[in-house]
């Protein structure tokens, strides 16, 4: 419970700090674009590599070399498969934390949503050894709360 409280507070502070000198957002798309450009740059050190939408409240943000996962490498297993599985389990935890930061920023700006994440590996399918490993990426799926207008107002 304490962890969640700290996470919520920090993401709200970040969103407010990064938007204090700009006009208020008036559309969902503005908030998502700001998140992909400005917030991502300030929080994760670069912009989102790809943004897709179905124009019905679902946005997919892809970061192909997610900075928070850059230090992860396959480790600790008795086999290479176990090492990859352990690394991906850690990547899932890092991604879940980052997804919480993104959701908090969006909600702090009035956009009620859920955020899911999926670590991605360019190496898992192609690498024949750990030495060929490439940094992990992460795909975040943002789903806007159904039936809500901007700021959570129906």
Tab-separated table of N, CA and C in Angstrom:
chain	number	residue	atom	x	y	z
A	1	UNK	N	0.830	-1.199	0.000
A	1	UNK	CA	0.000	0.000	0.000
A	1	UNK	C	0.871	1.259	0.000
A	2	UNK	N	1.921	1.281	0.803
A	2	UNK	CA	2.814	2.435	0.856
A	2	UNK	C	3.475	2.670	-0.507
A	3	UNK	N	3.886	1.598	-1.161
A	3	UNK	CA	4.515	1.690	-2.474
A	3	UNK	C	3.578	2.366	-3.459
A	4	UNK	N	2.309	1.958	-3.466
A	4	UNK	CA	1.338	2.555	-4.395
A	4	UNK	C	1.120	4.035	-4.103
A	5	UNK	N	1.103	4.386	-2.843
A	5	UNK	CA	0.909	5.789	-2.467
A	5	UNK	C	2.092	6.636	-2.962
A	6	UNK	N	3.304	6.137	-2.773
A	6	UNK	CA	4.499	6.849	-3.231
A	6	UNK	C	4.493	6.963	-4.755
A	7	UNK	N	4.147	5.884	-5.439
A	7	UNK	CA	4.106	5.884	-6.899
A	7	UNK	C	3.088	6.898	-7.400
A	8	UNK	N	1.885	6.902	-6.845
A	8	UNK	CA	0.852	7.834	-7.290
A	8	UNK	C	1.298	9.274	-7.065
A	9	UNK	N	1.865	9.549	-5.903
A	9	UNK	CA	2.298	10.911	-5.595
A	9	UNK	C	3.396	11.363	-6.558
A	10	UNK	N	4.375	10.500	-6.817
A	10	UNK	CA	5.485	10.890	-7.691
A	10	UNK	C	5.019	11.127	-9.121
A	11	UNK	N	4.136	10.292	-9.636
A	11	UNK	CA	3.675	10.488	-11.019
A	11	UNK	C	2.830	11.747	-11.139
A	12	UNK	N	2.054	12.072	-10.125
A	12	UNK	CA	1.261	13.302	-10.156
A	12	UNK	C	2.170	14.524	-10.135
A	13	UNK	N	3.201	14.470	-9.314
A	13	UNK	CA	4.152	15.582	-9.236
A	13	UNK	C	4.849	15.774	-10.572
A	14	UNK	N	5.272	14.687	-11.201
A	14	UNK	CA	5.948	14.778	-12.497
A	14	UNK	C	5.049	15.424	-13.537
A	15	UNK	N	3.815	14.958	-13.641
A	15	UNK	CA	2.899	15.500	-14.652
A	15	UNK	C	2.655	16.989	-14.423
A	16	UNK	N	2.439	17.377	-13.173
A	16	UNK	CA	2.202	18.794	-12.888
A	16	UNK	C	3.437	19.640	-13.180
A	17	UNK	N	4.607	19.123	-12.835
A	17	UNK	CA	5.845	19.867	-13.058
A	17	UNK	C	6.078	20.078	-14.556
A	18	UNK	N	5.845	19.067	-15.358
A	18	UNK	CA	6.124	19.149	-16.791
A	18	UNK	C	5.091	19.965	-17.557
A	19	UNK	N	3.916	20.193	-16.982
A	19	UNK	CA	2.864	20.924	-17.706
A	19	UNK	C	2.566	22.305	-17.134
A	20	UNK	N	3.285	22.737	-16.130
A	20	UNK	CA	2.937	23.991	-15.456
A	20	UNK	C	3.017	25.221	-16.354
A	21	UNK	N	3.878	25.204	-17.378
A	21	UNK	CA	4.056	26.377	-18.234
A	21	UNK	C	3.379	26.256	-19.590
A	22	UNK	N	2.439	25.352	-19.727
A	22	UNK	CA	1.759	25.186	-21.013
A	22	UNK	C	0.256	25.361	-20.816
A	23	UNK	N	-0.459	25.703	-21.895
A	23	UNK	CA	-1.927	25.825	-21.791
A	23	UNK	C	-2.559	24.478	-21.434
A	24	UNK	N	-3.731	24.530	-20.828
A	24	UNK	CA	-4.436	23.300	-20.461
A	24	UNK	C	-4.803	22.490	-21.706
A	25	UNK	N	-4.804	21.181	-21.547
A	25	UNK	CA	-5.201	20.291	-22.643
A	25	UNK	C	-6.712	20.350	-22.808
A	26	UNK	N	-7.171	20.205	-24.049
A	26	UNK	CA	-8.607	20.229	-24.294
A	26	UNK	C	-9.109	18.949	-24.950
A	27	UNK	N	-8.201	18.073	-25.407
A	27	UNK	CA	-8.602	16.832	-26.073
A	27	UNK	C	-7.732	15.667	-25.607
A	28	UNK	N	-8.309	14.463	-25.698
A	28	UNK	CA	-7.563	13.251	-25.344
A	28	UNK	C	-6.269	13.140	-26.135
A	29	UNK	N	-6.375	13.398	-27.432
A	29	UNK	CA	-5.229	13.236	-28.317
A	29	UNK	C	-4.069	14.125	-27.886
A	30	UNK	N	-4.361	15.346	-27.456
A	30	UNK	CA	-3.308	16.254	-26.994
A	30	UNK	C	-2.559	15.661	-25.808
A	31	UNK	N	-3.296	15.072	-24.885
A	31	UNK	CA	-2.674	14.490	-23.695
A	31	UNK	C	-1.777	13.322	-24.077
A	32	UNK	N	-2.268	12.452	-24.948
A	32	UNK	CA	-1.481	11.283	-25.356
A	32	UNK	C	-0.245	11.722	-26.131
A	33	UNK	N	-0.394	12.665	-27.046
A	33	UNK	CA	0.766	13.152	-27.798
A	33	UNK	C	1.781	13.804	-26.869
A	34	UNK	N	1.323	14.593	-25.918
A	34	UNK	CA	2.236	15.202	-24.948
A	34	UNK	C	2.976	14.114	-24.171
A	35	UNK	N	2.261	13.055	-23.801
A	35	UNK	CA	2.880	11.952	-23.065
A	35	UNK	C	3.983	11.305	-23.899
A	36	UNK	N	3.715	11.089	-25.173
A	36	UNK	CA	4.686	10.428	-26.061
A	36	UNK	C	5.903	11.294	-26.335
A	37	UNK	N	5.733	12.578	-26.328
A	37	UNK	CA	6.844	13.478	-26.666
A	37	UNK	C	7.503	14.024	-25.403
A	38	UNK	N	6.834	14.909	-24.730
A	38	UNK	CA	7.434	15.638	-23.615
A	38	UNK	C	7.636	14.782	-22.358
A	39	UNK	N	6.566	14.129	-21.911
A	39	UNK	CA	6.662	13.340	-20.677
A	39	UNK	C	7.663	12.199	-20.845
A	40	UNK	N	7.595	11.504	-21.969
A	40	UNK	CA	8.506	10.379	-22.205
A	40	UNK	C	9.950	10.863	-22.207
A	41	UNK	N	10.197	11.999	-22.872
A	41	UNK	CA	11.552	12.562	-22.925
A	41	UNK	C	12.059	12.880	-21.525
A	42	UNK	N	11.246	13.540	-20.730
A	42	UNK	CA	11.665	13.929	-19.378
A	42	UNK	C	11.804	12.733	-18.442
A	43	UNK	N	10.938	11.755	-18.584
A	43	UNK	CA	10.912	10.630	-17.647
A	43	UNK	C	11.827	9.491	-18.065
A	44	UNK	N	11.839	9.171	-19.360
A	44	UNK	CA	12.564	7.992	-19.832
A	44	UNK	C	13.755	8.319	-20.730
A	45	UNK	N	14.023	9.610	-20.973
A	45	UNK	CA	15.227	10.009	-21.682
A	45	UNK	C	15.143	10.040	-23.196
A	46	UNK	N	13.991	9.772	-23.769
A	46	UNK	CA	13.797	9.834	-25.215
A	46	UNK	C	12.306	9.840	-25.508
A	47	UNK	N	11.958	10.116	-26.742
A	47	UNK	CA	10.549	10.072	-27.134
A	47	UNK	C	10.128	8.638	-27.435
A	48	UNK	N	8.820	8.404	-27.429
A	48	UNK	CA	8.268	7.106	-27.825
A	48	UNK	C	8.644	6.867	-29.282
A	49	UNK	N	9.000	5.632	-29.618
A	49	UNK	CA	9.386	5.313	-30.986
A	49	UNK	C	8.196	5.186	-31.925
A	50	UNK	N	7.053	4.761	-31.389
A	50	UNK	CA	5.896	4.531	-32.252
A	50	UNK	C	4.620	4.720	-31.441
A	51	UNK	N	3.636	5.358	-32.055
A	51	UNK	CA	2.311	5.536	-31.447
A	51	UNK	C	1.275	5.119	-32.474
A	52	UNK	N	0.393	4.231	-32.056
A	52	UNK	CA	-0.712	3.808	-32.916
A	52	UNK	C	-2.009	3.945	-32.132
A	53	UNK	N	-3.096	4.162	-32.852
A	53	UNK	CA	-4.407	4.237	-32.219
A	53	UNK	C	-5.449	3.589	-33.132
A	54	UNK	N	-6.516	3.119	-32.509
A	54	UNK	CA	-7.635	2.610	-33.303
A	54	UNK	C	-8.727	3.683	-33.411
A	55	UNK	N	-8.455	4.890	-32.917
A	55	UNK	CA	-9.382	6.022	-32.931
A	55	UNK	C	-10.655	5.750	-32.137
A	56	UNK	N	-10.610	4.766	-31.241
A	56	UNK	CA	-11.751	4.461	-30.374
A	56	UNK	C	-11.294	4.351	-28.925
A	57	UNK	N	-10.268	5.134	-28.577
A	57	UNK	CA	-9.831	5.170	-27.189
A	57	UNK	C	-8.733	4.196	-26.809
A	58	UNK	N	-8.101	3.569	-27.790
A	58	UNK	CA	-6.979	2.676	-27.484
A	58	UNK	C	-5.740	3.213	-28.190
A	59	UNK	N	-4.679	3.409	-27.417
A	59	UNK	CA	-3.405	3.897	-27.940
A	59	UNK	C	-2.323	2.890	-27.577
A	60	UNK	N	-1.438	2.584	-28.519
A	60	UNK	CA	-0.322	1.683	-28.257
A	60	UNK	C	0.962	2.480	-28.441
A	61	UNK	N	1.738	2.612	-27.360
A	61	UNK	CA	2.990	3.343	-27.357
A	61	UNK	C	4.120	2.318	-27.319
A	62	UNK	N	5.054	2.398	-28.247
A	62	UNK	CA	6.142	1.434	-28.308
A	62	UNK	C	7.473	2.144	-28.150
A	63	UNK	N	8.278	1.647	-27.239
A	63	UNK	CA	9.647	2.115	-27.029
A	63	UNK	C	10.541	0.905	-27.289
A	64	UNK	N	11.265	0.903	-28.406
A	64	UNK	CA	11.982	-0.304	-28.826
A	64	UNK	C	13.233	-0.600	-28.000
A	65	UNK	N	13.775	0.383	-27.311
A	65	UNK	CA	14.912	0.156	-26.422
A	65	UNK	C	14.635	0.925	-25.135
A	66	UNK	N	13.734	0.385	-24.328
A	66	UNK	CA	13.233	1.077	-23.147
A	66	UNK	C	14.356	1.252	-22.118
A	67	UNK	N	14.657	2.492	-21.796
A	67	UNK	CA	15.815	2.832	-20.966
A	67	UNK	C	15.805	2.132	-19.606
A	68	UNK	N	14.659	2.030	-18.980
A	68	UNK	CA	14.609	1.418	-17.650
A	68	UNK	C	14.945	-0.067	-17.690
A	69	UNK	N	14.922	-0.670	-18.880
A	69	UNK	CA	15.249	-2.094	-19.009
A	69	UNK	C	16.617	-2.313	-19.656
A	70	UNK	N	17.349	-1.230	-19.905
A	70	UNK	CA	18.599	-1.344	-20.662
A	70	UNK	C	19.663	-2.176	-19.950
A	71	UNK	N	19.616	-2.258	-18.639
A	71	UNK	CA	20.609	-3.038	-17.905
A	71	UNK	C	20.260	-4.505	-17.740
A	72	UNK	N	19.070	-4.900	-18.142
A	72	UNK	CA	18.665	-6.294	-17.982
A	72	UNK	C	19.327	-7.182	-19.019
A	73	UNK	N	19.794	-8.321	-18.564
A	73	UNK	CA	20.392	-9.335	-19.428
A	73	UNK	C	19.920	-10.703	-18.945
A	74	UNK	N	19.899	-11.684	-19.832
A	74	UNK	CA	19.565	-13.036	-19.378
A	74	UNK	C	20.543	-13.464	-18.277
A	75	UNK	N	20.015	-14.047	-17.189
A	75	UNK	CA	20.879	-14.397	-16.063
A	75	UNK	C	20.299	-15.521	-15.234
A	76	UNK	N	21.130	-16.153	-14.453
A	76	UNK	CA	20.731	-16.984	-13.330
A	76	UNK	C	20.100	-18.328	-13.582
A	77	UNK	N	19.800	-18.688	-14.790
A	77	UNK	CA	19.155	-19.972	-15.022
A	77	UNK	C	20.164	-21.080	-15.263
A	78	UNK	N	19.717	-22.308	-15.111
A	78	UNK	CA	20.580	-23.450	-15.409
A	78	UNK	C	20.749	-23.626	-16.920
A	79	UNK	N	19.785	-23.119	-17.689
A	79	UNK	CA	19.854	-23.184	-19.142
A	79	UNK	C	19.636	-21.778	-19.689
A	80	UNK	N	19.937	-21.589	-20.962
A	80	UNK	CA	19.696	-20.272	-21.565
A	80	UNK	C	18.214	-19.925	-21.551
A	81	UNK	N	17.347	-20.933	-21.751
A	81	UNK	CA	15.899	-20.678	-21.727
A	81	UNK	C	15.456	-20.167	-20.364
A	82	UNK	N	15.980	-20.765	-19.298
A	82	UNK	CA	15.634	-20.302	-17.949
A	82	UNK	C	16.171	-18.895	-17.709
A	83	UNK	N	17.359	-18.615	-18.214
A	83	UNK	CA	17.941	-17.272	-18.061
A	83	UNK	C	17.081	-16.222	-18.760
A	84	UNK	N	16.616	-16.538	-19.982
A	84	UNK	CA	15.736	-15.617	-20.709
A	84	UNK	C	14.431	-15.421	-19.942
A	85	UNK	N	13.872	-16.508	-19.397
A	85	UNK	CA	12.602	-16.410	-18.658
A	85	UNK	C	12.769	-15.545	-17.409
A	86	UNK	N	13.864	-15.683	-16.696
A	86	UNK	CA	14.110	-14.852	-15.510
A	86	UNK	C	14.226	-13.377	-15.893
A	87	UNK	N	14.946	-13.110	-16.969
A	87	UNK	CA	15.101	-11.728	-17.418
A	87	UNK	C	13.745	-11.133	-17.791
A	88	UNK	N	12.931	-11.885	-18.516
A	88	UNK	CA	11.634	-11.366	-18.937
A	88	UNK	C	10.704	-11.150	-17.742
A	89	UNK	N	10.842	-11.965	-16.699
A	89	UNK	CA	10.050	-11.746	-15.480
A	89	UNK	C	10.442	-10.425	-14.827
A	90	UNK	N	11.728	-10.138	-14.772
A	90	UNK	CA	12.176	-8.850	-14.229
A	90	UNK	C	11.710	-7.702	-15.126
A	91	UNK	N	11.803	-7.901	-16.436
A	91	UNK	CA	11.359	-6.871	-17.381
A	91	UNK	C	9.876	-6.573	-17.182
A	92	UNK	N	9.081	-7.591	-16.907
A	92	UNK	CA	7.654	-7.394	-16.679
A	92	UNK	C	7.423	-6.503	-15.451
A	93	UNK	N	8.212	-6.695	-14.405
A	93	UNK	CA	8.092	-5.855	-13.205
A	93	UNK	C	8.475	-4.411	-13.504
A	94	UNK	N	9.570	-4.212	-14.222
A	94	UNK	CA	9.990	-2.857	-14.596
A	94	UNK	C	8.904	-2.194	-15.450
A	95	UNK	N	8.367	-2.953	-16.396
A	95	UNK	CA	7.328	-2.418	-17.269
A	95	UNK	C	6.062	-2.063	-16.512
A	96	UNK	N	5.696	-2.901	-15.535
A	96	UNK	CA	4.502	-2.621	-14.730
A	96	UNK	C	4.677	-1.328	-13.940
A	97	UNK	N	5.863	-1.124	-13.386
A	97	UNK	CA	6.130	0.107	-12.655
A	97	UNK	C	6.040	1.311	-13.598
A	98	UNK	N	6.684	1.209	-14.769
A	98	UNK	CA	6.645	2.301	-15.748
A	98	UNK	C	5.216	2.555	-16.226
A	99	UNK	N	4.440	1.481	-16.428
A	99	UNK	CA	3.040	1.636	-16.820
A	99	UNK	C	2.250	2.395	-15.767
A	100	UNK	N	2.556	2.149	-14.494
A	100	UNK	CA	1.914	2.896	-13.413
A	100	UNK	C	2.267	4.369	-13.443
A	101	UNK	N	3.517	4.671	-13.777
A	101	UNK	CA	3.945	6.065	-13.892
A	101	UNK	C	3.183	6.746	-15.033
A	102	UNK	N	3.069	6.065	-16.160
A	102	UNK	CA	2.360	6.623	-17.317
A	102	UNK	C	0.886	6.830	-16.982
A	103	UNK	N	0.260	5.844	-16.374
A	103	UNK	CA	-1.160	5.970	-16.021
A	103	UNK	C	-1.367	7.129	-15.046
A	104	UNK	N	-0.502	7.246	-14.069
A	104	UNK	CA	-0.622	8.341	-13.110
A	104	UNK	C	-0.503	9.699	-13.761
A	105	UNK	N	0.422	9.826	-14.702
A	105	UNK	CA	0.580	11.098	-15.407
A	105	UNK	C	-0.683	11.422	-16.201
A	106	UNK	N	-1.198	10.428	-16.927
A	106	UNK	CA	-2.412	10.651	-17.720
A	106	UNK	C	-3.594	11.006	-16.829
A	107	UNK	N	-3.768	10.291	-15.733
A	107	UNK	CA	-4.891	10.575	-14.838
A	107	UNK	C	-4.729	11.919	-14.141
A	108	UNK	N	-3.499	12.310	-13.842
A	108	UNK	CA	-3.270	13.623	-13.236
A	108	UNK	C	-3.677	14.748	-14.170
A	109	UNK	N	-3.684	14.447	-15.463
A	109	UNK	CA	-4.076	15.440	-16.458
A	109	UNK	C	-5.525	15.279	-16.889
A	110	UNK	N	-6.298	14.463	-16.152
A	110	UNK	CA	-7.730	14.347	-16.384
A	110	UNK	C	-8.142	13.243	-17.334
A	111	UNK	N	-7.247	12.331	-17.678
A	111	UNK	CA	-7.562	11.279	-18.635
A	111	UNK	C	-7.666	9.939	-17.910
A	112	UNK	N	-8.912	9.532	-17.586
A	112	UNK	CA	-9.109	8.251	-16.899
A	112	UNK	C	-8.844	7.122	-17.869
A	113	UNK	N	-7.994	6.182	-17.443
A	113	UNK	CA	-7.577	5.127	-18.364
A	113	UNK	C	-6.999	3.947	-17.591
A	114	UNK	N	-6.724	2.897	-18.338
A	114	UNK	CA	-5.935	1.782	-17.809
A	114	UNK	C	-4.721	1.661	-18.720
A	115	UNK	N	-3.616	1.191	-18.159
A	115	UNK	CA	-2.391	1.015	-18.942
A	115	UNK	C	-1.870	-0.390	-18.697
A	116	UNK	N	-1.678	-1.139	-19.766
A	116	UNK	CA	-1.043	-2.449	-19.657
A	116	UNK	C	0.282	-2.367	-20.399
A	117	UNK	N	1.181	-3.285	-20.085
A	117	UNK	CA	2.486	-3.242	-20.707
A	117	UNK	C	2.937	-4.640	-21.083
A	118	UNK	N	3.802	-4.680	-22.066
A	118	UNK	CA	4.346	-5.956	-22.530
A	118	UNK	C	5.797	-5.739	-22.932
A	119	UNK	N	6.744	-6.298	-22.171
A	119	UNK	CA	8.148	-6.185	-22.578
A	119	UNK	C	8.344	-6.882	-23.925
A	120	UNK	N	9.189	-6.306	-24.751
A	120	UNK	CA	9.472	-6.898	-26.052
A	120	UNK	C	10.971	-7.099	-26.190
A	121	UNK	N	11.342	-8.145	-26.870
A	121	UNK	CA	12.758	-8.436	-27.080
A	121	UNK	C	13.005	-8.676	-28.555
A	122	UNK	N	13.905	-7.892	-29.119
A	122	UNK	CA	14.307	-8.115	-30.502
A	122	UNK	C	15.202	-9.346	-30.584
A	123	UNK	N	15.795	-9.726	-29.454
A	123	UNK	CA	16.772	-10.807	-29.427
A	123	UNK	C	16.160	-12.180	-29.223
A	124	UNK	N	15.074	-12.248	-28.467
A	124	UNK	CA	14.550	-13.548	-28.046
A	124	UNK	C	14.310	-14.493	-29.215
A	125	UNK	N	13.829	-13.972	-30.323
A	125	UNK	CA	13.512	-14.834	-31.460
A	125	UNK	C	14.712	-15.084	-32.368
A	126	UNK	N	15.717	-14.192	-32.313
A	126	UNK	CA	16.807	-14.287	-33.271
A	126	UNK	C	18.157	-14.640	-32.669
A	127	UNK	N	18.377	-14.346	-31.407
A	127	UNK	CA	19.696	-14.574	-30.813
A	127	UNK	C	19.943	-16.064	-30.616
A	128	UNK	N	21.144	-16.472	-30.926
A	128	UNK	CA	21.521	-17.866	-30.687
A	128	UNK	C	22.336	-17.995	-29.414
A	129	UNK	N	22.750	-16.850	-28.835
A	129	UNK	CA	23.462	-16.874	-27.564
A	129	UNK	C	23.235	-15.552	-26.841
A	130	UNK	N	23.565	-15.533	-25.572
A	130	UNK	CA	23.387	-14.335	-24.756
A	130	UNK	C	24.242	-13.192	-25.288
A	131	UNK	N	25.374	-13.497	-25.916
A	131	UNK	CA	26.256	-12.459	-26.453
A	131	UNK	C	25.591	-11.646	-27.559
A	132	UNK	N	24.599	-12.206	-28.225
A	132	UNK	CA	23.903	-11.515	-29.306
A	132	UNK	C	22.712	-10.702	-28.802
A	133	UNK	N	22.577	-10.552	-27.517
A	133	UNK	CA	21.430	-9.876	-26.905
A	133	UNK	C	21.356	-8.408	-27.310
A	134	UNK	N	20.138	-7.937	-27.602
A	134	UNK	CA	19.863	-6.526	-27.871
A	134	UNK	C	18.973	-6.003	-26.751
A	135	UNK	N	19.018	-4.693	-26.463
A	135	UNK	CA	18.213	-4.145	-25.361
A	135	UNK	C	16.728	-4.444	-25.515
A	136	UNK	N	16.067	-4.555	-24.375
A	136	UNK	CA	14.628	-4.814	-24.359
A	136	UNK	C	13.846	-3.543	-24.678
A	137	UNK	N	12.697	-3.742	-25.274
A	137	UNK	CA	11.763	-2.665	-25.497
A	137	UNK	C	10.523	-2.920	-24.662
A	138	UNK	N	9.555	-2.028	-24.774
A	138	UNK	CA	8.308	-2.225	-24.045
A	138	UNK	C	7.173	-1.584	-24.832
A	139	UNK	N	6.055	-2.301	-24.884
A	139	UNK	CA	4.855	-1.803	-25.550
A	139	UNK	C	3.814	-1.530	-24.470
A	140	UNK	N	3.308	-0.291	-24.444
A	140	UNK	CA	2.299	0.123	-23.474
A	140	UNK	C	0.988	0.335	-24.207
A	141	UNK	N	-0.086	-0.260	-23.696
A	141	UNK	CA	-1.404	-0.079	-24.282
A	141	UNK	C	-2.243	0.747	-23.316
A	142	UNK	N	-2.699	1.895	-23.787
A	142	UNK	CA	-3.524	2.813	-22.990
A	142	UNK	C	-4.957	2.678	-23.480
A	143	UNK	N	-5.866	2.342	-22.564
A	143	UNK	CA	-7.291	2.247	-22.888
A	143	UNK	C	-8.040	3.305	-22.093
A	144	UNK	N	-8.682	4.203	-22.800
A	144	UNK	CA	-9.452	5.245	-22.125
A	144	UNK	C	-10.677	4.631	-21.482
A	145	UNK	N	-11.073	5.186	-20.347
A	145	UNK	CA	-12.284	4.705	-19.657
A	145	UNK	C	-13.484	4.934	-20.551
A	146	UNK	N	-14.311	3.925	-20.718
A	146	UNK	CA	-15.467	3.969	-21.625
A	146	UNK	C	-16.496	4.988	-21.171
A	147	UNK	N	-17.038	5.718	-22.131
A	147	UNK	CA	-18.150	6.612	-21.873
A	147	UNK	C	-17.796	7.894	-21.185
A	148	UNK	N	-16.535	8.195	-21.062
A	148	UNK	CA	-16.150	9.416	-20.359
A	148	UNK	C	-15.659	10.476	-21.315
A	149	UNK	N	-16.015	11.697	-21.030
A	149	UNK	CA	-15.447	12.810	-21.767
A	149	UNK	C	-14.120	13.180	-21.142
A	150	UNK	N	-13.503	14.207	-21.652
A	150	UNK	CA	-12.210	14.639	-21.129
A	150	UNK	C	-12.356	15.052	-19.680
A	151	UNK	N	-11.388	14.652	-18.857
A	151	UNK	CA	-11.419	14.989	-17.440
A	151	UNK	C	-12.366	14.112	-16.660
A	152	UNK	N	-12.855	13.029	-17.262
A	152	UNK	CA	-13.734	12.124	-16.553
A	152	UNK	C	-15.181	12.579	-16.483
A	153	UNK	N	-15.531	13.579	-17.277
A	153	UNK	CA	-16.901	14.089	-17.261
A	153	UNK	C	-17.673	13.470	-18.405
A	154	UNK	N	-18.821	12.881	-18.113
A	154	UNK	CA	-19.611	12.215	-19.156
A	154	UNK	C	-20.210	13.217	-20.108
